mmCIF file of C-alpha atoms and ligand atoms in Angstrom:
data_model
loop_
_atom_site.group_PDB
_atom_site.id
_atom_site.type_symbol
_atom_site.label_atom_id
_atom_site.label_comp_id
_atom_site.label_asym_id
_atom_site.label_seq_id
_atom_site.Cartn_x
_atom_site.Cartn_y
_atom_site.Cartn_z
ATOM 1 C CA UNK A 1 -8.014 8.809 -6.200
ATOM 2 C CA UNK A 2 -11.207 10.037 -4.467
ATOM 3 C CA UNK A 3 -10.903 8.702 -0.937
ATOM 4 C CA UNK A 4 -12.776 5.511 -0.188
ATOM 5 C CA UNK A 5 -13.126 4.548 -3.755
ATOM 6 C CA UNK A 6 -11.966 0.671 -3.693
ATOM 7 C CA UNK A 7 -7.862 0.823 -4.185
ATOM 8 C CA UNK A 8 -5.847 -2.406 -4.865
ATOM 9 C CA UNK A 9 -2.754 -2.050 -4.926
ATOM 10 C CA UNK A 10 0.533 -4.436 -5.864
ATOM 11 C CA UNK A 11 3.322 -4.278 -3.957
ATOM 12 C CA UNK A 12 6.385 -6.323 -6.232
ATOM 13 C CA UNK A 13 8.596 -5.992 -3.589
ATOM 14 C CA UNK A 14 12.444 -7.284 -4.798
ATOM 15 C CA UNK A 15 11.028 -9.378 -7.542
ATOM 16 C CA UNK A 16 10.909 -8.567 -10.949
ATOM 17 C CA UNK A 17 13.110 -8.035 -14.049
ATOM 18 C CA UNK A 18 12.571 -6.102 -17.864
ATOM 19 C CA UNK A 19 11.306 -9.520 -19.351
ATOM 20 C CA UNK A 20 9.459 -10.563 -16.087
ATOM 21 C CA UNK A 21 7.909 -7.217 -15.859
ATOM 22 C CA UNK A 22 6.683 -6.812 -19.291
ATOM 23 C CA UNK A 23 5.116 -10.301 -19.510
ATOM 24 C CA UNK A 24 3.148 -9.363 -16.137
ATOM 25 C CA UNK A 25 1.619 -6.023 -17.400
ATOM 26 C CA UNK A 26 0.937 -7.551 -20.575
ATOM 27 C CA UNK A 27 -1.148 -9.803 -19.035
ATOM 28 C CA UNK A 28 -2.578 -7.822 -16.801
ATOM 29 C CA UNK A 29 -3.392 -4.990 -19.325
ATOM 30 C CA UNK A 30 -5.430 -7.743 -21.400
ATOM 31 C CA UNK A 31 -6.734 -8.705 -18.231
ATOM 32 C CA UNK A 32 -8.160 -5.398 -17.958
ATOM 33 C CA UNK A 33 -9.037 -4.006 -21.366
ATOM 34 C CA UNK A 34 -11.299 -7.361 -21.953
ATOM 35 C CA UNK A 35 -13.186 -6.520 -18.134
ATOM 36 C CA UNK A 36 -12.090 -2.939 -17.475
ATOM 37 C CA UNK A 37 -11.569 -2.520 -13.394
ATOM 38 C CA UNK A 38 -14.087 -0.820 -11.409
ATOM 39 C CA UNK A 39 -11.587 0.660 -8.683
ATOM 40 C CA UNK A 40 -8.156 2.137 -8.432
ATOM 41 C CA UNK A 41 -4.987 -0.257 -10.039
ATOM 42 C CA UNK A 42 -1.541 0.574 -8.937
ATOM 43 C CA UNK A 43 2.023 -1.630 -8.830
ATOM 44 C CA UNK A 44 4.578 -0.368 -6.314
ATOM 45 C CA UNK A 45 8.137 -1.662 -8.306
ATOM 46 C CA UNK A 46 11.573 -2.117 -7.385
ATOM 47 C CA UNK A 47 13.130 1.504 -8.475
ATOM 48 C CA UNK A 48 15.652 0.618 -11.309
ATOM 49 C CA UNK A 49 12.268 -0.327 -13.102
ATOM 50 C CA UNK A 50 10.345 2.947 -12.569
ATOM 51 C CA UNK A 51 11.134 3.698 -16.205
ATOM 52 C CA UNK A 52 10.156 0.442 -18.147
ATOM 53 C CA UNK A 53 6.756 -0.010 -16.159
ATOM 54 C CA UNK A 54 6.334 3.782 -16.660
ATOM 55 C CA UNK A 55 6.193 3.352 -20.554
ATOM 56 C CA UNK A 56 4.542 0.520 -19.974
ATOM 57 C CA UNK A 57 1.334 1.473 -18.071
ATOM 58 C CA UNK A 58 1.378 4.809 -20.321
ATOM 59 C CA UNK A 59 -2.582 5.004 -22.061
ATOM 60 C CA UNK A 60 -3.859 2.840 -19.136
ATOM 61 C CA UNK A 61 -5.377 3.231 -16.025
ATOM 62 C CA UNK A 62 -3.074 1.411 -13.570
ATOM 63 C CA UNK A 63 -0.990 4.035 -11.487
ATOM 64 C CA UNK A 64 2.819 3.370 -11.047
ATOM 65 C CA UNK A 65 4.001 3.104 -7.235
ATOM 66 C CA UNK A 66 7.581 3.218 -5.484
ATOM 67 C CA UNK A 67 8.077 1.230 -2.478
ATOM 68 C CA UNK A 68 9.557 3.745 -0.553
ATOM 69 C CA UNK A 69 11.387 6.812 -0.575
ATOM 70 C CA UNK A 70 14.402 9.505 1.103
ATOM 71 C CA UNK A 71 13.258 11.331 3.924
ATOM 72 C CA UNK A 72 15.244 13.807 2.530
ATOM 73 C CA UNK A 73 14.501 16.685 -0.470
ATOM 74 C CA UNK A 74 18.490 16.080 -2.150
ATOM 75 C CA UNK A 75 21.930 15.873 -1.570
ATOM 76 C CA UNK A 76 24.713 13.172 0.143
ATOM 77 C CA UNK A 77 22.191 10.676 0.481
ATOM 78 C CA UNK A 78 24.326 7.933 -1.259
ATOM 79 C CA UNK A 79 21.606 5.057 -2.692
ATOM 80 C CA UNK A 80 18.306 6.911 -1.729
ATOM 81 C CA UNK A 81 15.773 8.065 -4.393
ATOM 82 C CA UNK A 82 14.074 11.377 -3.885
ATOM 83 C CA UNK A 83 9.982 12.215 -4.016
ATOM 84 C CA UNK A 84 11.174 14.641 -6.865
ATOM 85 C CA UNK A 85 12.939 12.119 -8.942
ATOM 86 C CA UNK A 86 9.732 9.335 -8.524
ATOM 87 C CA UNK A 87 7.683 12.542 -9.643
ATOM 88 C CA UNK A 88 10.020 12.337 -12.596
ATOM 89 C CA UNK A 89 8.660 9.061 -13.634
ATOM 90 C CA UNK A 90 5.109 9.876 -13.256
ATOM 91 C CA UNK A 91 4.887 7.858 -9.627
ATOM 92 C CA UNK A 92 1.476 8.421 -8.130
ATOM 93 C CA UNK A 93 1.631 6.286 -4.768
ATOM 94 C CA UNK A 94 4.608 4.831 -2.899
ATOM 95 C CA UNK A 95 4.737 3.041 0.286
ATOM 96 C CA UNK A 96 6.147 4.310 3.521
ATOM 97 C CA UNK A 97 6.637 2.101 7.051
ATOM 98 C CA UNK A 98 6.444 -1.310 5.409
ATOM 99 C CA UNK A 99 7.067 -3.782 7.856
ATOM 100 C CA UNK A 100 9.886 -4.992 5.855
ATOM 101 C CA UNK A 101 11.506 -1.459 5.860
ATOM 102 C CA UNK A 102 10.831 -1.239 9.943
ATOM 103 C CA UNK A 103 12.395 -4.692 10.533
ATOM 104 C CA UNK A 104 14.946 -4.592 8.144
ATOM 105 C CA UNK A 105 16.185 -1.207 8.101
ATOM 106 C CA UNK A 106 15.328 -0.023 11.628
ATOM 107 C CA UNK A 107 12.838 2.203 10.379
ATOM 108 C CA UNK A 108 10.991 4.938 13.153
ATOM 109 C CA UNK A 109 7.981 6.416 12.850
ATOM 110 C CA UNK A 110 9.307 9.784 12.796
ATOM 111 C CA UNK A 111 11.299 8.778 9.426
ATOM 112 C CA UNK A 112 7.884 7.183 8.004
ATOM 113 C CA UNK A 113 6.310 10.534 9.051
ATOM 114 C CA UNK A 114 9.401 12.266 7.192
ATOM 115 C CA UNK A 115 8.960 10.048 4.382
ATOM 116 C CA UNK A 116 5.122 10.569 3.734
ATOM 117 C CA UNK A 117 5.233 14.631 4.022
ATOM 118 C CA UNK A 118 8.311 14.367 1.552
ATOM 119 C CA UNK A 119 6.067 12.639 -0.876
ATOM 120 C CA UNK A 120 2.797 14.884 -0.582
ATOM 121 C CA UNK A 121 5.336 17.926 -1.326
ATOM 122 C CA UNK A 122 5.965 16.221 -4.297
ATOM 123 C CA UNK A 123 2.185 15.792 -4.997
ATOM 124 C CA UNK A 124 2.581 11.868 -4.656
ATOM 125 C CA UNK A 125 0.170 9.705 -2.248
ATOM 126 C CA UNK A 126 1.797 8.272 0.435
ATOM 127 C CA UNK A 127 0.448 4.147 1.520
ATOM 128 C CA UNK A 128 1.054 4.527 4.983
ATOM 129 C CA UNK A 129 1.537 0.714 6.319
ATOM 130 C CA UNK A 130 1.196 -0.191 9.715
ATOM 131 C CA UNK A 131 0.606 -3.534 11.416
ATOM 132 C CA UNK A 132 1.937 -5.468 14.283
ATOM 133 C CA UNK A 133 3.926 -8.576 14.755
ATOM 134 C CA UNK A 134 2.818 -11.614 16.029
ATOM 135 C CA UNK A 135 4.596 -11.326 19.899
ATOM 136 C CA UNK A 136 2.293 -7.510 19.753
ATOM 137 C CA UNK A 137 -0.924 -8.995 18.766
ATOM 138 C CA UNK A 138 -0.452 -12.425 21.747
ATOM 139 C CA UNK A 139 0.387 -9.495 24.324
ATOM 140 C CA UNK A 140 -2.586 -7.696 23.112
ATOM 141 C CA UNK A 141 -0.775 -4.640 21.759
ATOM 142 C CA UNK A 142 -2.324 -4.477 18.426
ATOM 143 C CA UNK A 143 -4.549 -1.741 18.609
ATOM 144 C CA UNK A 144 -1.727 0.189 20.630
ATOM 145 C CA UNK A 145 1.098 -0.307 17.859
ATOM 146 C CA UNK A 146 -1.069 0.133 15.171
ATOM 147 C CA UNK A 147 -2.036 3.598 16.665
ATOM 148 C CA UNK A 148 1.093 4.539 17.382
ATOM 149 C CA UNK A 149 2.363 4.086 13.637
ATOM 150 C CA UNK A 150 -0.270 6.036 12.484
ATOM 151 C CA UNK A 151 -0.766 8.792 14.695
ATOM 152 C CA UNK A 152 3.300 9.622 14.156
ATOM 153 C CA UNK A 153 2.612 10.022 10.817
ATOM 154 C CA UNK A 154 -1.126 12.222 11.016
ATOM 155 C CA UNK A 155 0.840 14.314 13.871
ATOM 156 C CA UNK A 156 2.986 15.610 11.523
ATOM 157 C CA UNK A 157 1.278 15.809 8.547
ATOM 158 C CA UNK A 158 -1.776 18.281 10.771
ATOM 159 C CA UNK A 159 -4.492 18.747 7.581
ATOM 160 C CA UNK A 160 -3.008 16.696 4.966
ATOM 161 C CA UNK A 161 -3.430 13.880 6.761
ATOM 162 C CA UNK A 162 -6.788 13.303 5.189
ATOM 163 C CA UNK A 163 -4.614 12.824 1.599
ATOM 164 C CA UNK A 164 -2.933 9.688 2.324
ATOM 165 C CA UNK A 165 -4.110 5.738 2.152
ATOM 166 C CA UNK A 166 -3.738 3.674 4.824
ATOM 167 C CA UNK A 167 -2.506 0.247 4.667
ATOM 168 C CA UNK A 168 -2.698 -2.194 8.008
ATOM 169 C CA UNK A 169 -0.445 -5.152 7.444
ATOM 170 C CA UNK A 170 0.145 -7.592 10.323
ATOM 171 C CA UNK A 171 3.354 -8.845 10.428
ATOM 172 C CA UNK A 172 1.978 -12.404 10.996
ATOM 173 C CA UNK A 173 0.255 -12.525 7.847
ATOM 174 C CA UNK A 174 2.731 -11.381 5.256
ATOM 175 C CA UNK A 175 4.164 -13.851 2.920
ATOM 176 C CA UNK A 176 3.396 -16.484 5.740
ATOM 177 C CA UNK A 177 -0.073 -17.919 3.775
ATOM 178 C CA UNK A 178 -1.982 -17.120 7.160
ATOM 179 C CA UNK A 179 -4.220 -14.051 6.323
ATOM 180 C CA UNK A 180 -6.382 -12.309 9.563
ATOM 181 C CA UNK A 181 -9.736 -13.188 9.550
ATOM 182 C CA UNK A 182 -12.279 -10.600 7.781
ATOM 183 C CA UNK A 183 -13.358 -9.757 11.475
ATOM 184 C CA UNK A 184 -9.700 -9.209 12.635
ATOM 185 C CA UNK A 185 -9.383 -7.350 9.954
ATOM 186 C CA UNK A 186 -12.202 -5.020 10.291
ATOM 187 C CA UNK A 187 -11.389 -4.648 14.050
ATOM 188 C CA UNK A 188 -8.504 -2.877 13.558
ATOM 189 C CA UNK A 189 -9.777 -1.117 10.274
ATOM 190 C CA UNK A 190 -12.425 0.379 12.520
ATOM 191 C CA UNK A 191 -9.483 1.885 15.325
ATOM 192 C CA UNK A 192 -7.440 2.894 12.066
ATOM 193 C CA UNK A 193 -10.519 4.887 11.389
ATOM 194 C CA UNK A 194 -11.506 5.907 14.634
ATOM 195 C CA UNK A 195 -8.329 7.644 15.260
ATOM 196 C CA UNK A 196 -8.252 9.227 11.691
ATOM 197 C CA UNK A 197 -12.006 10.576 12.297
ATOM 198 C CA UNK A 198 -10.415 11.948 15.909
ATOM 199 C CA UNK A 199 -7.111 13.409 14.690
ATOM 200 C CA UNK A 200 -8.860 15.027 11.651
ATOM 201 C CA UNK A 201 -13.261 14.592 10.923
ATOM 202 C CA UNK A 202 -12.077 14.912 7.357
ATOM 203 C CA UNK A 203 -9.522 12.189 7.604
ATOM 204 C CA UNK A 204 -12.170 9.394 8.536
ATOM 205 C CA UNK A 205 -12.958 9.329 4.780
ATOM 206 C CA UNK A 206 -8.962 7.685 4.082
ATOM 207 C CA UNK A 207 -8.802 4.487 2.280
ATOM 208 C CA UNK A 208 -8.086 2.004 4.745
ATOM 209 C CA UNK A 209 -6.094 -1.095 2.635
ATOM 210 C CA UNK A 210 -6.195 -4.714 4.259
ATOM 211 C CA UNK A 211 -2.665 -6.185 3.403
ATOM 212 C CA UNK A 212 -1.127 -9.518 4.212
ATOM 213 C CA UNK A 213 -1.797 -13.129 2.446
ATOM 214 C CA UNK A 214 -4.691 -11.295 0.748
ATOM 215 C CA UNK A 215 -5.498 -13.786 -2.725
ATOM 216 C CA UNK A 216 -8.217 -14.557 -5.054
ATOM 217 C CA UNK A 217 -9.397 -16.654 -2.906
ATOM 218 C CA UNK A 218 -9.938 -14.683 0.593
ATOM 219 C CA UNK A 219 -10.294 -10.978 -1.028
ATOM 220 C CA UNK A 220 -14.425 -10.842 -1.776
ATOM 221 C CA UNK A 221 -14.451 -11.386 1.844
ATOM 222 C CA UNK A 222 -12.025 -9.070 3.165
ATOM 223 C CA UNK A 223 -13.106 -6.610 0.986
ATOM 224 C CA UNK A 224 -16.777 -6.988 2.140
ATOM 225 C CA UNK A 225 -16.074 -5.205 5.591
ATOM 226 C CA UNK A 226 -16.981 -1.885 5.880
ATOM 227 C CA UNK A 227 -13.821 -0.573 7.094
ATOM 228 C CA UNK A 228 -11.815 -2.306 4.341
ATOM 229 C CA UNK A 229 -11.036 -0.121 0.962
ATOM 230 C CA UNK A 230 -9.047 -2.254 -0.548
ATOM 231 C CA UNK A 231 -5.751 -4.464 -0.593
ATOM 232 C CA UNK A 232 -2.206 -4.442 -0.937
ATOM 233 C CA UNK A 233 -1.006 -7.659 -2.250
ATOM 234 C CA UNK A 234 2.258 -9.017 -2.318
ATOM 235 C CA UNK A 235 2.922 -12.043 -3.602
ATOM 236 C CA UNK A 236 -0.966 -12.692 -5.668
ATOM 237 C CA UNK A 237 0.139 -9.329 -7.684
ATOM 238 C CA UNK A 238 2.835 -11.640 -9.503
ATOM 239 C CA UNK A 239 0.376 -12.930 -11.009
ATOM 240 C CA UNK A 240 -1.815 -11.710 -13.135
ATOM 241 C CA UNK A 241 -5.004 -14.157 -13.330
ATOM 242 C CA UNK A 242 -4.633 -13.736 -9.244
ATOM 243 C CA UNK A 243 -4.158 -10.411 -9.591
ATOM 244 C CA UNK A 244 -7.111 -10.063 -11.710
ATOM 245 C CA UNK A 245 -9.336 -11.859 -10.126
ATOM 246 C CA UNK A 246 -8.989 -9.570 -6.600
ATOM 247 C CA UNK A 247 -9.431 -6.212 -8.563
ATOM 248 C CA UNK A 248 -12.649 -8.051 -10.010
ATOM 249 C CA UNK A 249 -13.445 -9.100 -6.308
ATOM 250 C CA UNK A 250 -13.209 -5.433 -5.561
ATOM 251 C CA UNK A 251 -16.094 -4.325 -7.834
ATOM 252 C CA UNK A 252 -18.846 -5.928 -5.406
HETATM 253 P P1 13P B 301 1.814 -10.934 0.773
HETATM 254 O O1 13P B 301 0.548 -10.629 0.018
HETATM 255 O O2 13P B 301 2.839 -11.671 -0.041
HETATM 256 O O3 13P B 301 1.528 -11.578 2.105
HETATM 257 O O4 13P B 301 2.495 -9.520 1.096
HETATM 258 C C1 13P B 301 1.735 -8.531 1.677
HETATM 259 C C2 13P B 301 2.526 -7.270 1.679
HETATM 260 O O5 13P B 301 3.472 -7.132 2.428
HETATM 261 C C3 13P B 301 2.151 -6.226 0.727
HETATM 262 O O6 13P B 301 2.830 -5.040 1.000
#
């Protein structure tokens, strides 16, 4: 993807199955072929299905995602999945640092750091997501915790920092129906960027993704700001009008 080309991205998390899946894409390849997208299509899917939605997608334009990946290359990592085996299946993007990886799992920064140079090895585009929950943002910590994600991750990464996406997610507004207002939004786009410019001049041009709540309804909005490159929807990339109608909201 060139950077700052509009991205949107689906992120399945655990839902999906071989009939579910194929009913989705069908309707979302129809979807596309009758009003072909003008940005960058992915799905991030569970792993057992990396194969199915891999045949799938093939002669299309929507890239497959992972949503997540080993911090490590190989070996006695029992129930972990390896950049080199997604690169097996053709996976172009996969998400490190969700929130529901950090809350769930305990994950650091310095494993999403691990995590996203793993991938670019690999020659796979790490989503970096970072966001902060809702006790952060009331103590007015947002701008602090959302810096602090990222910079672990463009710290280690040095120059290829400017060849990952970006994906702010707060906490607060995932799965919960209450999305941050376009001007939150952009806020904290435009420190996302401002410390990307700082780290690295060549990394201010890294799509920054607005994530959280995002819908058909909200996204021409969202995606209006200036600092906002595109989404990463949960639950509206389940279905495919929804779905649809946000990568057509993403043309503007
Ligand atoms: P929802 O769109 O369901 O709020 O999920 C957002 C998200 O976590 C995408 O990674």
């Amino acid at each position: 993807m060139t950077t700052r080309q509009k991205f949107i991205a689906g992120n399945w998390k655990m839902n999906a199955s071989l009939p579910a899946n194929a009913a989705l894409l069908g309707a979302l390849l129809e979807g596309l072929r009758q009003q072909p997208p003008a940005c960058e299509v992915a799905v991030a899917v569970p792993m057992p299905y990396l194969s199915q939605v891999q045949q799938l997608l093939a002669g299309s334009s929507v890239r497959l995602g992972a949503q997540d990946v080993s911090a490590h290359d190989a070996g006695a990592y029992t129930g972990e999945t390896s950049a080199a085996m997604l690169r097996d299946f053709a996976v172009r993007y996969a998400l490190v640092g969700h929130s529901e990886r950090r809350q769930y799992h305990g994950e650091t920064d310095a494993q999403v750091a691990a995590k996203a140079e793993r991938l670019l090895a690999a020659g796979i585009t790490p989503i970096v997501c970072v966001g902060e929950t809702l006790a952060e943002r009331e103590a007015g910590a947002t701008d602090a915790v959302v810096a602090r994600q990222l910079d672990a991750v463009v710290q280690s990464l040095g120059a290829a920092a400017a060849q990952v996406v970006v994906a702010y997610e707060p906490v607060w507004a995932i799965g919960t129906g209450r999305t941050a207002t376009p001007q939150q939004a952009q806020q904290v786009h435009a420190v996302l960027r401002g410390r990307l410019a700082a780290a690295r001049p060549e990394a201010a041009r890294v799509a920054i993704l607005y994530g959280g709540s995002m819908n058909a309804a909200n996204a021409p909005e969202l995606l209006a700001q200036p600092d906002i490159d595109g989404g990463l929807i949960g639950g509206a990339s389940l279905k495919a009008p929804d779905f649809l109608k946000i990568i057509e909201a993403a043309r503007a």
